[in-house]
mmCIF file with all atom_site columns, C-alpha atoms in Angstrom:
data_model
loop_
_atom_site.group_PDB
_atom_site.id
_atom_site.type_symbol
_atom_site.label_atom_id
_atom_site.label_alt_id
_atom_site.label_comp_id
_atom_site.label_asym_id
_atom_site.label_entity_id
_atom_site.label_seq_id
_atom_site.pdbx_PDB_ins_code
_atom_site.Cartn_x
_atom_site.Cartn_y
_atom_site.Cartn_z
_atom_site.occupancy
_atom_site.B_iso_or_equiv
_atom_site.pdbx_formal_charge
_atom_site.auth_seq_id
_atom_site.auth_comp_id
_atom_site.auth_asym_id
_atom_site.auth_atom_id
_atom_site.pdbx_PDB_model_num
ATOM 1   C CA . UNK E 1 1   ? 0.000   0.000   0.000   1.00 27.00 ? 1   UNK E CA 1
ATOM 2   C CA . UNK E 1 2   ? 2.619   2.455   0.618   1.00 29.00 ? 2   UNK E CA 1
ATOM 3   C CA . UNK E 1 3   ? 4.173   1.967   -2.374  1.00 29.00 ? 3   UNK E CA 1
ATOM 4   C CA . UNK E 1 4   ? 1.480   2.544   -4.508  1.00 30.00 ? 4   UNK E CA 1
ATOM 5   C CA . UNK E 1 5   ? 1.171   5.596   -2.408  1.00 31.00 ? 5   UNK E CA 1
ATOM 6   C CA . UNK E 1 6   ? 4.259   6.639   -3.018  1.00 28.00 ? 6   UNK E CA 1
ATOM 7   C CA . UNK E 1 7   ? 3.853   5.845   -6.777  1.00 31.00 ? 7   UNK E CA 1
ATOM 8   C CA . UNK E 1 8   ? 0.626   8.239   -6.909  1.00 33.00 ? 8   UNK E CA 1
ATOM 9   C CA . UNK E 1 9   ? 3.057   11.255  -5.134  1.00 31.00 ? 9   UNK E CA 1
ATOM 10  C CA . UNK E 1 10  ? 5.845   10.412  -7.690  1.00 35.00 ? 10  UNK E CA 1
ATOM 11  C CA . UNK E 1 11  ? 3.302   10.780  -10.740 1.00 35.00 ? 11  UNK E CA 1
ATOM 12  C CA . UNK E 1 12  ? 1.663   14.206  -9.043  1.00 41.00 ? 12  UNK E CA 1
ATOM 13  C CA . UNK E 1 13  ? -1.128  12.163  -8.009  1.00 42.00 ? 13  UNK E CA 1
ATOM 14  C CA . UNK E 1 14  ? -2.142  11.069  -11.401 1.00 42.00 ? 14  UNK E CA 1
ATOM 15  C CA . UNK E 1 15  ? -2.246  6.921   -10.914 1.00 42.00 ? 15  UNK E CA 1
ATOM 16  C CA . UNK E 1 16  ? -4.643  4.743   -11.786 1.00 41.00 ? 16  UNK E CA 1
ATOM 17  C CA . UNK E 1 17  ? -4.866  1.379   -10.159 1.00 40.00 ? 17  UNK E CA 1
ATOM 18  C CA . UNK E 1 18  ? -5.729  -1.628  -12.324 1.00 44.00 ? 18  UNK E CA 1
ATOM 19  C CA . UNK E 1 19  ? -5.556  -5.153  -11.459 1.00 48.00 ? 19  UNK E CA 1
ATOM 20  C CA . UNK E 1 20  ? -3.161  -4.015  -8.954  1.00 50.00 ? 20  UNK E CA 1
ATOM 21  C CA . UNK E 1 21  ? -1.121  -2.140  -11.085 1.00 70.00 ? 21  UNK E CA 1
ATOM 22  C CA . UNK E 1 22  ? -0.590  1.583   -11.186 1.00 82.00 ? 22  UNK E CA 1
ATOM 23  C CA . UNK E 1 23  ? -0.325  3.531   -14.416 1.00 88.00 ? 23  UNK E CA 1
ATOM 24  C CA . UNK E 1 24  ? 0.543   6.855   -15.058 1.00 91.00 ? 24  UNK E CA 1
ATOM 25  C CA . UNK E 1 25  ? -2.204  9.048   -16.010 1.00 94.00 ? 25  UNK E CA 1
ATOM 26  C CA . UNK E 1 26  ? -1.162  10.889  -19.570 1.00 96.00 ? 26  UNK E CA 1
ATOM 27  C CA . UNK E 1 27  ? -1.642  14.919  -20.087 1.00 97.00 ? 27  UNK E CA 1
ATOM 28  C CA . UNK E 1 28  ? -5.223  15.887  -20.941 1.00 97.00 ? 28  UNK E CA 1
ATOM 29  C CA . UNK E 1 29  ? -4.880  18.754  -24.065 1.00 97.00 ? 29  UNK E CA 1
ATOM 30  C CA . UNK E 1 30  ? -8.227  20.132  -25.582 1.00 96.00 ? 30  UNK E CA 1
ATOM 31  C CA . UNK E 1 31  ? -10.018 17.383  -24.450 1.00 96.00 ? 31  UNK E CA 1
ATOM 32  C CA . UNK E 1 32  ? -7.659  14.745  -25.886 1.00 97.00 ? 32  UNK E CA 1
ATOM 33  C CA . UNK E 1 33  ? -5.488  12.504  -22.916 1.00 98.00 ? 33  UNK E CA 1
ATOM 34  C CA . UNK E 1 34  ? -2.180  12.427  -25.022 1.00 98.00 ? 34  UNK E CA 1
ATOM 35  C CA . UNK E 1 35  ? -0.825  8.752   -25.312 1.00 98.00 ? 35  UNK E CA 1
ATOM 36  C CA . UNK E 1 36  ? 2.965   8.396   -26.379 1.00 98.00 ? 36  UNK E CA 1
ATOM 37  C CA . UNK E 1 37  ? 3.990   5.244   -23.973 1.00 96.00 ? 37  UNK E CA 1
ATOM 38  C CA . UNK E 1 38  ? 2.674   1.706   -23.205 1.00 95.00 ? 38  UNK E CA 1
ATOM 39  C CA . UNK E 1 39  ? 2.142   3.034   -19.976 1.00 95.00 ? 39  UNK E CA 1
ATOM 40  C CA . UNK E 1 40  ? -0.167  5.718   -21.096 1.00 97.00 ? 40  UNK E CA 1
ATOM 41  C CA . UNK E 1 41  ? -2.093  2.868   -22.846 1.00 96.00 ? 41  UNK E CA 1
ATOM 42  C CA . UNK E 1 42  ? -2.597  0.487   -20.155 1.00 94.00 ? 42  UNK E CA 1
ATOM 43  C CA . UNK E 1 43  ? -3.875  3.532   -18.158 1.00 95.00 ? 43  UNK E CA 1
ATOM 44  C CA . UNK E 1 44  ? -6.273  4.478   -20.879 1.00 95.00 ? 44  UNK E CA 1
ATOM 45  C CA . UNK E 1 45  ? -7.561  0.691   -21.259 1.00 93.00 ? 45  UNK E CA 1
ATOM 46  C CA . UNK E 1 46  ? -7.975  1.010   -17.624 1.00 92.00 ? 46  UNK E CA 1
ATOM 47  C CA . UNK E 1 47  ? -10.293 3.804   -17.730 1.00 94.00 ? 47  UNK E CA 1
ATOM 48  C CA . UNK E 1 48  ? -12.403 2.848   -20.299 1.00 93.00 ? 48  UNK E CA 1
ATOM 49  C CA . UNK E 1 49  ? -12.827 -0.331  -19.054 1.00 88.00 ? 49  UNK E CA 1
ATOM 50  C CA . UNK E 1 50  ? -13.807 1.028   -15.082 1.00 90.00 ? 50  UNK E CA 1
ATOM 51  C CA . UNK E 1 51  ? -16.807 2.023   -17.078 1.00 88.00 ? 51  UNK E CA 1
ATOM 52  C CA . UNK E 1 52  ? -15.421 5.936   -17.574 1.00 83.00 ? 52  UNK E CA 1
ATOM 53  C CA . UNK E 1 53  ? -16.608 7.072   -21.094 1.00 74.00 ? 53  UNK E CA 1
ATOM 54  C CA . UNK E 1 54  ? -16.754 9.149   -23.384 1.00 89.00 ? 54  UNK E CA 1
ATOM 55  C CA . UNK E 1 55  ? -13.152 9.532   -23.727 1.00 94.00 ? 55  UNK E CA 1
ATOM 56  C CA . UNK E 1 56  ? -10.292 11.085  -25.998 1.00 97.00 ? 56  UNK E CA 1
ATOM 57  C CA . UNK E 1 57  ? -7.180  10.071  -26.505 1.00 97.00 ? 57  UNK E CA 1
ATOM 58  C CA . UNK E 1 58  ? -4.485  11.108  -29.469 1.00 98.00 ? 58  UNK E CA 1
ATOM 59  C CA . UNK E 1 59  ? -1.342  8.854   -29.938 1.00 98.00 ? 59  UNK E CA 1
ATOM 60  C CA . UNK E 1 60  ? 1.742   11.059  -29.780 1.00 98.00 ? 60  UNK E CA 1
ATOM 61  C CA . UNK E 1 61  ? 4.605   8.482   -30.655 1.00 97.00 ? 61  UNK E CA 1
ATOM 62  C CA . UNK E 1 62  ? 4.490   4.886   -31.580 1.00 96.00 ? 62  UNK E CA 1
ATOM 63  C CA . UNK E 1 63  ? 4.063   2.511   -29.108 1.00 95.00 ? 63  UNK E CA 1
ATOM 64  C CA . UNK E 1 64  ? 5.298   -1.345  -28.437 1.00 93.00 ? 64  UNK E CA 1
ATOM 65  C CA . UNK E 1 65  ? 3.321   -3.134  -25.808 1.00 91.00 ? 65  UNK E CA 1
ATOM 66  C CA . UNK E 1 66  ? 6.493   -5.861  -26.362 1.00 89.00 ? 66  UNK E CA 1
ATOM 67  C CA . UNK E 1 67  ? 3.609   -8.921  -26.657 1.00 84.00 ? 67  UNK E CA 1
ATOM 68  C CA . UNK E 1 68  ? 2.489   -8.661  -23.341 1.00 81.00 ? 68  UNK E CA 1
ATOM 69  C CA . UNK E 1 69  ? -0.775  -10.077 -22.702 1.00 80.00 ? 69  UNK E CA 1
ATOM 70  C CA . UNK E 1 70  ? -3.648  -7.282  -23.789 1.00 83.00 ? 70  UNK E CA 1
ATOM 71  C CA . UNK E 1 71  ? -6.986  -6.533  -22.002 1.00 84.00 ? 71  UNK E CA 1
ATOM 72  C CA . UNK E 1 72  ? -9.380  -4.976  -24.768 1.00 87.00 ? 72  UNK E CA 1
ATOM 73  C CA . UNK E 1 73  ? -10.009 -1.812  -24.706 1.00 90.00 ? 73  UNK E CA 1
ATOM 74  C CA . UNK E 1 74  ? -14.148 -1.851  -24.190 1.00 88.00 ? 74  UNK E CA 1
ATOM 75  C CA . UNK E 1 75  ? -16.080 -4.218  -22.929 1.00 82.00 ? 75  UNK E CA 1
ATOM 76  C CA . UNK E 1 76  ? -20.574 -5.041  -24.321 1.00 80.00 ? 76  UNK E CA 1
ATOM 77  C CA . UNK E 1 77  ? -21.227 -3.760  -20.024 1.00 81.00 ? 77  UNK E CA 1
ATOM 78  C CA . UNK E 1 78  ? -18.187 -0.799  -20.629 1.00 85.00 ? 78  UNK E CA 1
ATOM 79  C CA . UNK E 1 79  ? -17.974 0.060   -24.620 1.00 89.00 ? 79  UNK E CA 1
ATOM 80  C CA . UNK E 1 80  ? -15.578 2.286   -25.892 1.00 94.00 ? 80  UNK E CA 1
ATOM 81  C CA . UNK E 1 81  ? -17.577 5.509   -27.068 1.00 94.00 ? 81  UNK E CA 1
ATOM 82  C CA . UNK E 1 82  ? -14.789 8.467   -27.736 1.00 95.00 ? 82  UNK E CA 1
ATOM 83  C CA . UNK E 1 83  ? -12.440 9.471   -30.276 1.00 97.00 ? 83  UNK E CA 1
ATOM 84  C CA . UNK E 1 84  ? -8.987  7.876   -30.717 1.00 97.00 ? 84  UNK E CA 1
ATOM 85  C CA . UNK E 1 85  ? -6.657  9.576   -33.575 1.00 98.00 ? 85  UNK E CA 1
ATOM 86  C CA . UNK E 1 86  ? -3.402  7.466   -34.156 1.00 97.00 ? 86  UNK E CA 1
ATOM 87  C CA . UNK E 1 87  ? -1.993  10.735  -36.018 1.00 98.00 ? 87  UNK E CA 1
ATOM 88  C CA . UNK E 1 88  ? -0.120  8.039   -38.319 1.00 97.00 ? 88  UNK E CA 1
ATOM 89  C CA . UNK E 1 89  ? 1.512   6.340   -35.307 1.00 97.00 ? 89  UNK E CA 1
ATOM 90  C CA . UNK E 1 90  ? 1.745   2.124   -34.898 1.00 94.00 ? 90  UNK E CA 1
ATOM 91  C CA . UNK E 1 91  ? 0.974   0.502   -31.862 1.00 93.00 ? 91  UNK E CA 1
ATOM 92  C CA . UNK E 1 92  ? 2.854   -2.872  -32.224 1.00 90.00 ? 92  UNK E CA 1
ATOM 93  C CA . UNK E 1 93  ? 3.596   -5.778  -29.806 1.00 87.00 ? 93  UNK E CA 1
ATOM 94  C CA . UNK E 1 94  ? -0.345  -6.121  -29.122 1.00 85.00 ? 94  UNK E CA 1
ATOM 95  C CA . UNK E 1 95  ? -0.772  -9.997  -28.469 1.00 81.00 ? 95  UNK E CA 1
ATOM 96  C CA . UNK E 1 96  ? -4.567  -10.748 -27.486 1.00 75.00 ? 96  UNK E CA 1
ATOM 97  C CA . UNK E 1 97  ? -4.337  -14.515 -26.247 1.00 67.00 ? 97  UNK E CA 1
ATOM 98  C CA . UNK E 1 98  ? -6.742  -15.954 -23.191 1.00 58.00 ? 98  UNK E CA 1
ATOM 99  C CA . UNK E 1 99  ? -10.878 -16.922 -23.217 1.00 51.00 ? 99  UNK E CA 1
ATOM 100 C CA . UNK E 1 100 ? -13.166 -14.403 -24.391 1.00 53.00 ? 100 UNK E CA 1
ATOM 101 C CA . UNK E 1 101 ? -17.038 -15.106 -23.727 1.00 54.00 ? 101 UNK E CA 1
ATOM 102 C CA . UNK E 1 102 ? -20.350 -13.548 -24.049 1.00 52.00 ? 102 UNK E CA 1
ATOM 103 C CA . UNK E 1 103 ? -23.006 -13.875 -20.767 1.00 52.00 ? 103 UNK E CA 1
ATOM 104 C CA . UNK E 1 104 ? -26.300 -14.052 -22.754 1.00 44.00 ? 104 UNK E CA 1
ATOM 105 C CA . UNK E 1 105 ? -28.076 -12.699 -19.597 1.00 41.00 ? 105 UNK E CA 1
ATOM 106 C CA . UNK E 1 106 ? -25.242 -10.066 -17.630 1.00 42.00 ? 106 UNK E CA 1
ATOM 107 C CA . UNK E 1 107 ? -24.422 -8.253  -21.540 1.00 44.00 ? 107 UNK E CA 1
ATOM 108 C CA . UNK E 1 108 ? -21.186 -8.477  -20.089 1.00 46.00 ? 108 UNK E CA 1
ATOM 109 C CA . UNK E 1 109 ? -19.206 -10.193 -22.463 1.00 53.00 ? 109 UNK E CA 1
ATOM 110 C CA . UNK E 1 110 ? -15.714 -9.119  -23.943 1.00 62.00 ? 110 UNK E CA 1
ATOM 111 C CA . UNK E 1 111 ? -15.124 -9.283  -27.727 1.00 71.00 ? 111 UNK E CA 1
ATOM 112 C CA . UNK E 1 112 ? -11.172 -9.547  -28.343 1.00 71.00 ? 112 UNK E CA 1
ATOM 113 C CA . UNK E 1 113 ? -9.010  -6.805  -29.939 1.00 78.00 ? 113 UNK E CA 1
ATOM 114 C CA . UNK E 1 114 ? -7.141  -3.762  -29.419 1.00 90.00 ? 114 UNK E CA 1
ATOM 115 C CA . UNK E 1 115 ? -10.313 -2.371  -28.834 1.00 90.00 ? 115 UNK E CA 1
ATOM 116 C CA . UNK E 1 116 ? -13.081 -4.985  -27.469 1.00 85.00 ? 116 UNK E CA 1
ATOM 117 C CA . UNK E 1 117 ? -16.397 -3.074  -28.180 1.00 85.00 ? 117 UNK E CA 1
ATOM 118 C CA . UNK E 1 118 ? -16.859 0.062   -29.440 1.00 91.00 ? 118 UNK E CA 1
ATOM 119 C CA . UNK E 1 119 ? -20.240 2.069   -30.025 1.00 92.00 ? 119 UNK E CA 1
ATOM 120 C CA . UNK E 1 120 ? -20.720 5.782   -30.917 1.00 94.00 ? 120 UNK E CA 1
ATOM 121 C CA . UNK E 1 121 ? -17.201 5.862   -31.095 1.00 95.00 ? 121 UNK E CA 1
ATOM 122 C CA . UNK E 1 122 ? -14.343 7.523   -33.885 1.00 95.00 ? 122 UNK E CA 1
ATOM 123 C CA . UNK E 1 123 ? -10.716 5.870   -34.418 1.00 96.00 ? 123 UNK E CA 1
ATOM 124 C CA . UNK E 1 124 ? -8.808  6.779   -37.197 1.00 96.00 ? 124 UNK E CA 1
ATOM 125 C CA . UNK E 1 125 ? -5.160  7.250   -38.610 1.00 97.00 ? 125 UNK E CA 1
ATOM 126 C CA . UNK E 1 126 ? -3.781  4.055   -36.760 1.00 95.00 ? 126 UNK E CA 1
ATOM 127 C CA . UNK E 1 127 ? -1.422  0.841   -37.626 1.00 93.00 ? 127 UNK E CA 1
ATOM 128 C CA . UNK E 1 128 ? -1.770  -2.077  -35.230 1.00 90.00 ? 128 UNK E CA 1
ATOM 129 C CA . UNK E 1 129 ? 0.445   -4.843  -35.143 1.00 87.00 ? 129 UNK E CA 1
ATOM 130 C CA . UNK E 1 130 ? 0.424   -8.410  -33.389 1.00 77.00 ? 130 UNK E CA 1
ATOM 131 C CA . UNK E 1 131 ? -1.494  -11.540 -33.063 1.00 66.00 ? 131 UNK E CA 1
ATOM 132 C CA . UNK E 1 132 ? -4.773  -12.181 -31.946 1.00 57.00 ? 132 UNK E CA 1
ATOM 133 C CA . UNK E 1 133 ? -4.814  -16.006 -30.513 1.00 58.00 ? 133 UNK E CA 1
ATOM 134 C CA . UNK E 1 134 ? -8.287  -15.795 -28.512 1.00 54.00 ? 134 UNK E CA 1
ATOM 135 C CA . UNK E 1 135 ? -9.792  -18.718 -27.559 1.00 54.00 ? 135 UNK E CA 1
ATOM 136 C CA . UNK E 1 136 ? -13.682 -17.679 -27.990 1.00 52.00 ? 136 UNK E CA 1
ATOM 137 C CA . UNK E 1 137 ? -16.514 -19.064 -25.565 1.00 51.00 ? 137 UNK E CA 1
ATOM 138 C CA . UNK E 1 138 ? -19.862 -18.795 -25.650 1.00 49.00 ? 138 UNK E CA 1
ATOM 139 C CA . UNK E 1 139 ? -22.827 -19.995 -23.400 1.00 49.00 ? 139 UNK E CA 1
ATOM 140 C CA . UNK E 1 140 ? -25.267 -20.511 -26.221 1.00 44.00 ? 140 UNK E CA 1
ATOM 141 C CA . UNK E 1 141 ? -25.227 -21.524 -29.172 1.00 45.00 ? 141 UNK E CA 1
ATOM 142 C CA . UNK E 1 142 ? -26.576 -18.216 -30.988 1.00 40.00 ? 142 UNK E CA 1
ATOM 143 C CA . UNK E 1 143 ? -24.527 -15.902 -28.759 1.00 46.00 ? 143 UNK E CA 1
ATOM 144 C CA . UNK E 1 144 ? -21.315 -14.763 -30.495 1.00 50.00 ? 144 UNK E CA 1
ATOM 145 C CA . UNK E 1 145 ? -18.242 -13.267 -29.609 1.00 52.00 ? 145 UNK E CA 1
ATOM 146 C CA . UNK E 1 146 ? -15.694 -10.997 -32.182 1.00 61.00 ? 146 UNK E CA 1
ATOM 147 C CA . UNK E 1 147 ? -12.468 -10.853 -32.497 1.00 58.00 ? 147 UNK E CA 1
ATOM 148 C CA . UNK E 1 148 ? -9.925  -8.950  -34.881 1.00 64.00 ? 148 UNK E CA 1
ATOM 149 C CA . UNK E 1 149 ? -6.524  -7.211  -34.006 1.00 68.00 ? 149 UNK E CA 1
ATOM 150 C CA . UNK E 1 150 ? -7.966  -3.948  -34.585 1.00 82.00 ? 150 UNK E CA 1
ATOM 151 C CA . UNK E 1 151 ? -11.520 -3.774  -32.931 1.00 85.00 ? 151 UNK E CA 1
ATOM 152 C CA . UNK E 1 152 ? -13.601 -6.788  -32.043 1.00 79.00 ? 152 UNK E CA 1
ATOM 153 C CA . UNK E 1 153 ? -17.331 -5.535  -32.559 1.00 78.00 ? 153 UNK E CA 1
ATOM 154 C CA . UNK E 1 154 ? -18.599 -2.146  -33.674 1.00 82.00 ? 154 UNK E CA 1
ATOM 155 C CA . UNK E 1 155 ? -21.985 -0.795  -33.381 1.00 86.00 ? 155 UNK E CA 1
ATOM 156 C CA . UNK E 1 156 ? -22.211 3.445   -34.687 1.00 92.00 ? 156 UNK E CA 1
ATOM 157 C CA . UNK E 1 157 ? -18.555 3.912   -35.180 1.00 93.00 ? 157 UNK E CA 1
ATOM 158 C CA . UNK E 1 158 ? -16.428 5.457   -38.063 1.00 92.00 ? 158 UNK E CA 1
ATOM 159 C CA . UNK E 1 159 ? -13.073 3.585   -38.268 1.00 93.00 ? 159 UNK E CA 1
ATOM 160 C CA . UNK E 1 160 ? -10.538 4.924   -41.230 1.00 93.00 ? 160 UNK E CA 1
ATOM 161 C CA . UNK E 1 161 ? -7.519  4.953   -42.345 1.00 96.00 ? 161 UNK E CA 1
ATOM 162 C CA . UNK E 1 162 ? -6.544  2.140   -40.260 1.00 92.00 ? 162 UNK E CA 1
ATOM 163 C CA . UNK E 1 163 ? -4.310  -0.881  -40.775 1.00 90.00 ? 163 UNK E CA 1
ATOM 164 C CA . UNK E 1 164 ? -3.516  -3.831  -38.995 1.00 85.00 ? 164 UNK E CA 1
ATOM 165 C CA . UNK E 1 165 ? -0.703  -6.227  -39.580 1.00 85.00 ? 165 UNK E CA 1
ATOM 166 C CA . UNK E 1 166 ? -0.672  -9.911  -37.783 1.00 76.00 ? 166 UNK E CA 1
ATOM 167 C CA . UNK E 1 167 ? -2.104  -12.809 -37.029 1.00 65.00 ? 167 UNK E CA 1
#
């Protein structure tokens, strides 16, 4: 406990504590939380997926996650719904592995991806890289879950000028 403490004092109080991690909270611009390290990333997926949303976020460098294991971002219970502009930047090293399912009657399933659900949401001007190896489980036979390396299931969202490299 009193190192996480001391974490939030070292980072100006600006921690966020998931699965008992802390990450360091990027700069908020014009709306936009500026993302240029993993770290920044992980704090973002964080957030969005604590149920926090709409928000922005605007990649300022590339990024490699270095195939660590990836929680989506977004969740059916906690979609993404804000606007995420790569600016031209790569986020590489994303590997989505583990056992993805959909709970017919919670709607809290996860779909698998760099982003897990999105709805109402914008991302644009982005390269991901990696592998997607999800294992996908369902409790019924017409229930479904998605999975891509970019963004598992979209309902109302605009996604352009994006690539994604992998498997």
């Amino acid at each position: 406990l009193l190192l996480l403490c001391l974490i939030a004092i070292a980072t100006g109080g600006n921690a966020l504590k998931a699965q008992d991690k802390a990450y360091e909270t990027p700069t908020l611009v014009n709306g936009y939380y500026e993302i240029s390290k993993a770290d920044h990333l992980l704090w973002f997926a964080a957030t969005v997926n604590s149920g926090t949303a709409p928000i922005n976020a605007v990649l300022t460098n590339d990024i490699n996650l270095g195939n660590t294991s990836w929680t989506p971002i977004g969740s059916l219970a906690n979609p993404y719904s804000g606007h995420f502009d790569g600016q031209g930047y790569t986020i590489s090293g994303l590997n989505i592995n583990g056992v993805f399912s959909w709970e017919p009657t919670a709607s809290n399933g996860t779909n698998a991806g760099l982003f897990g659900s999105i709805n109402n949401a914008g991302i644009h001007n982005l390269t991901v890289s990696g592998s997607n190896t999800a294992t996908v489980s369902t409790s019924m036979e017409s229930s479904s879950v998605s999975s891509g390396l970019l963004v598992g299931h979209m309902t109302d969202a605009i996604v352009y000028n994006c690539f994604a490299n992998g498997t």
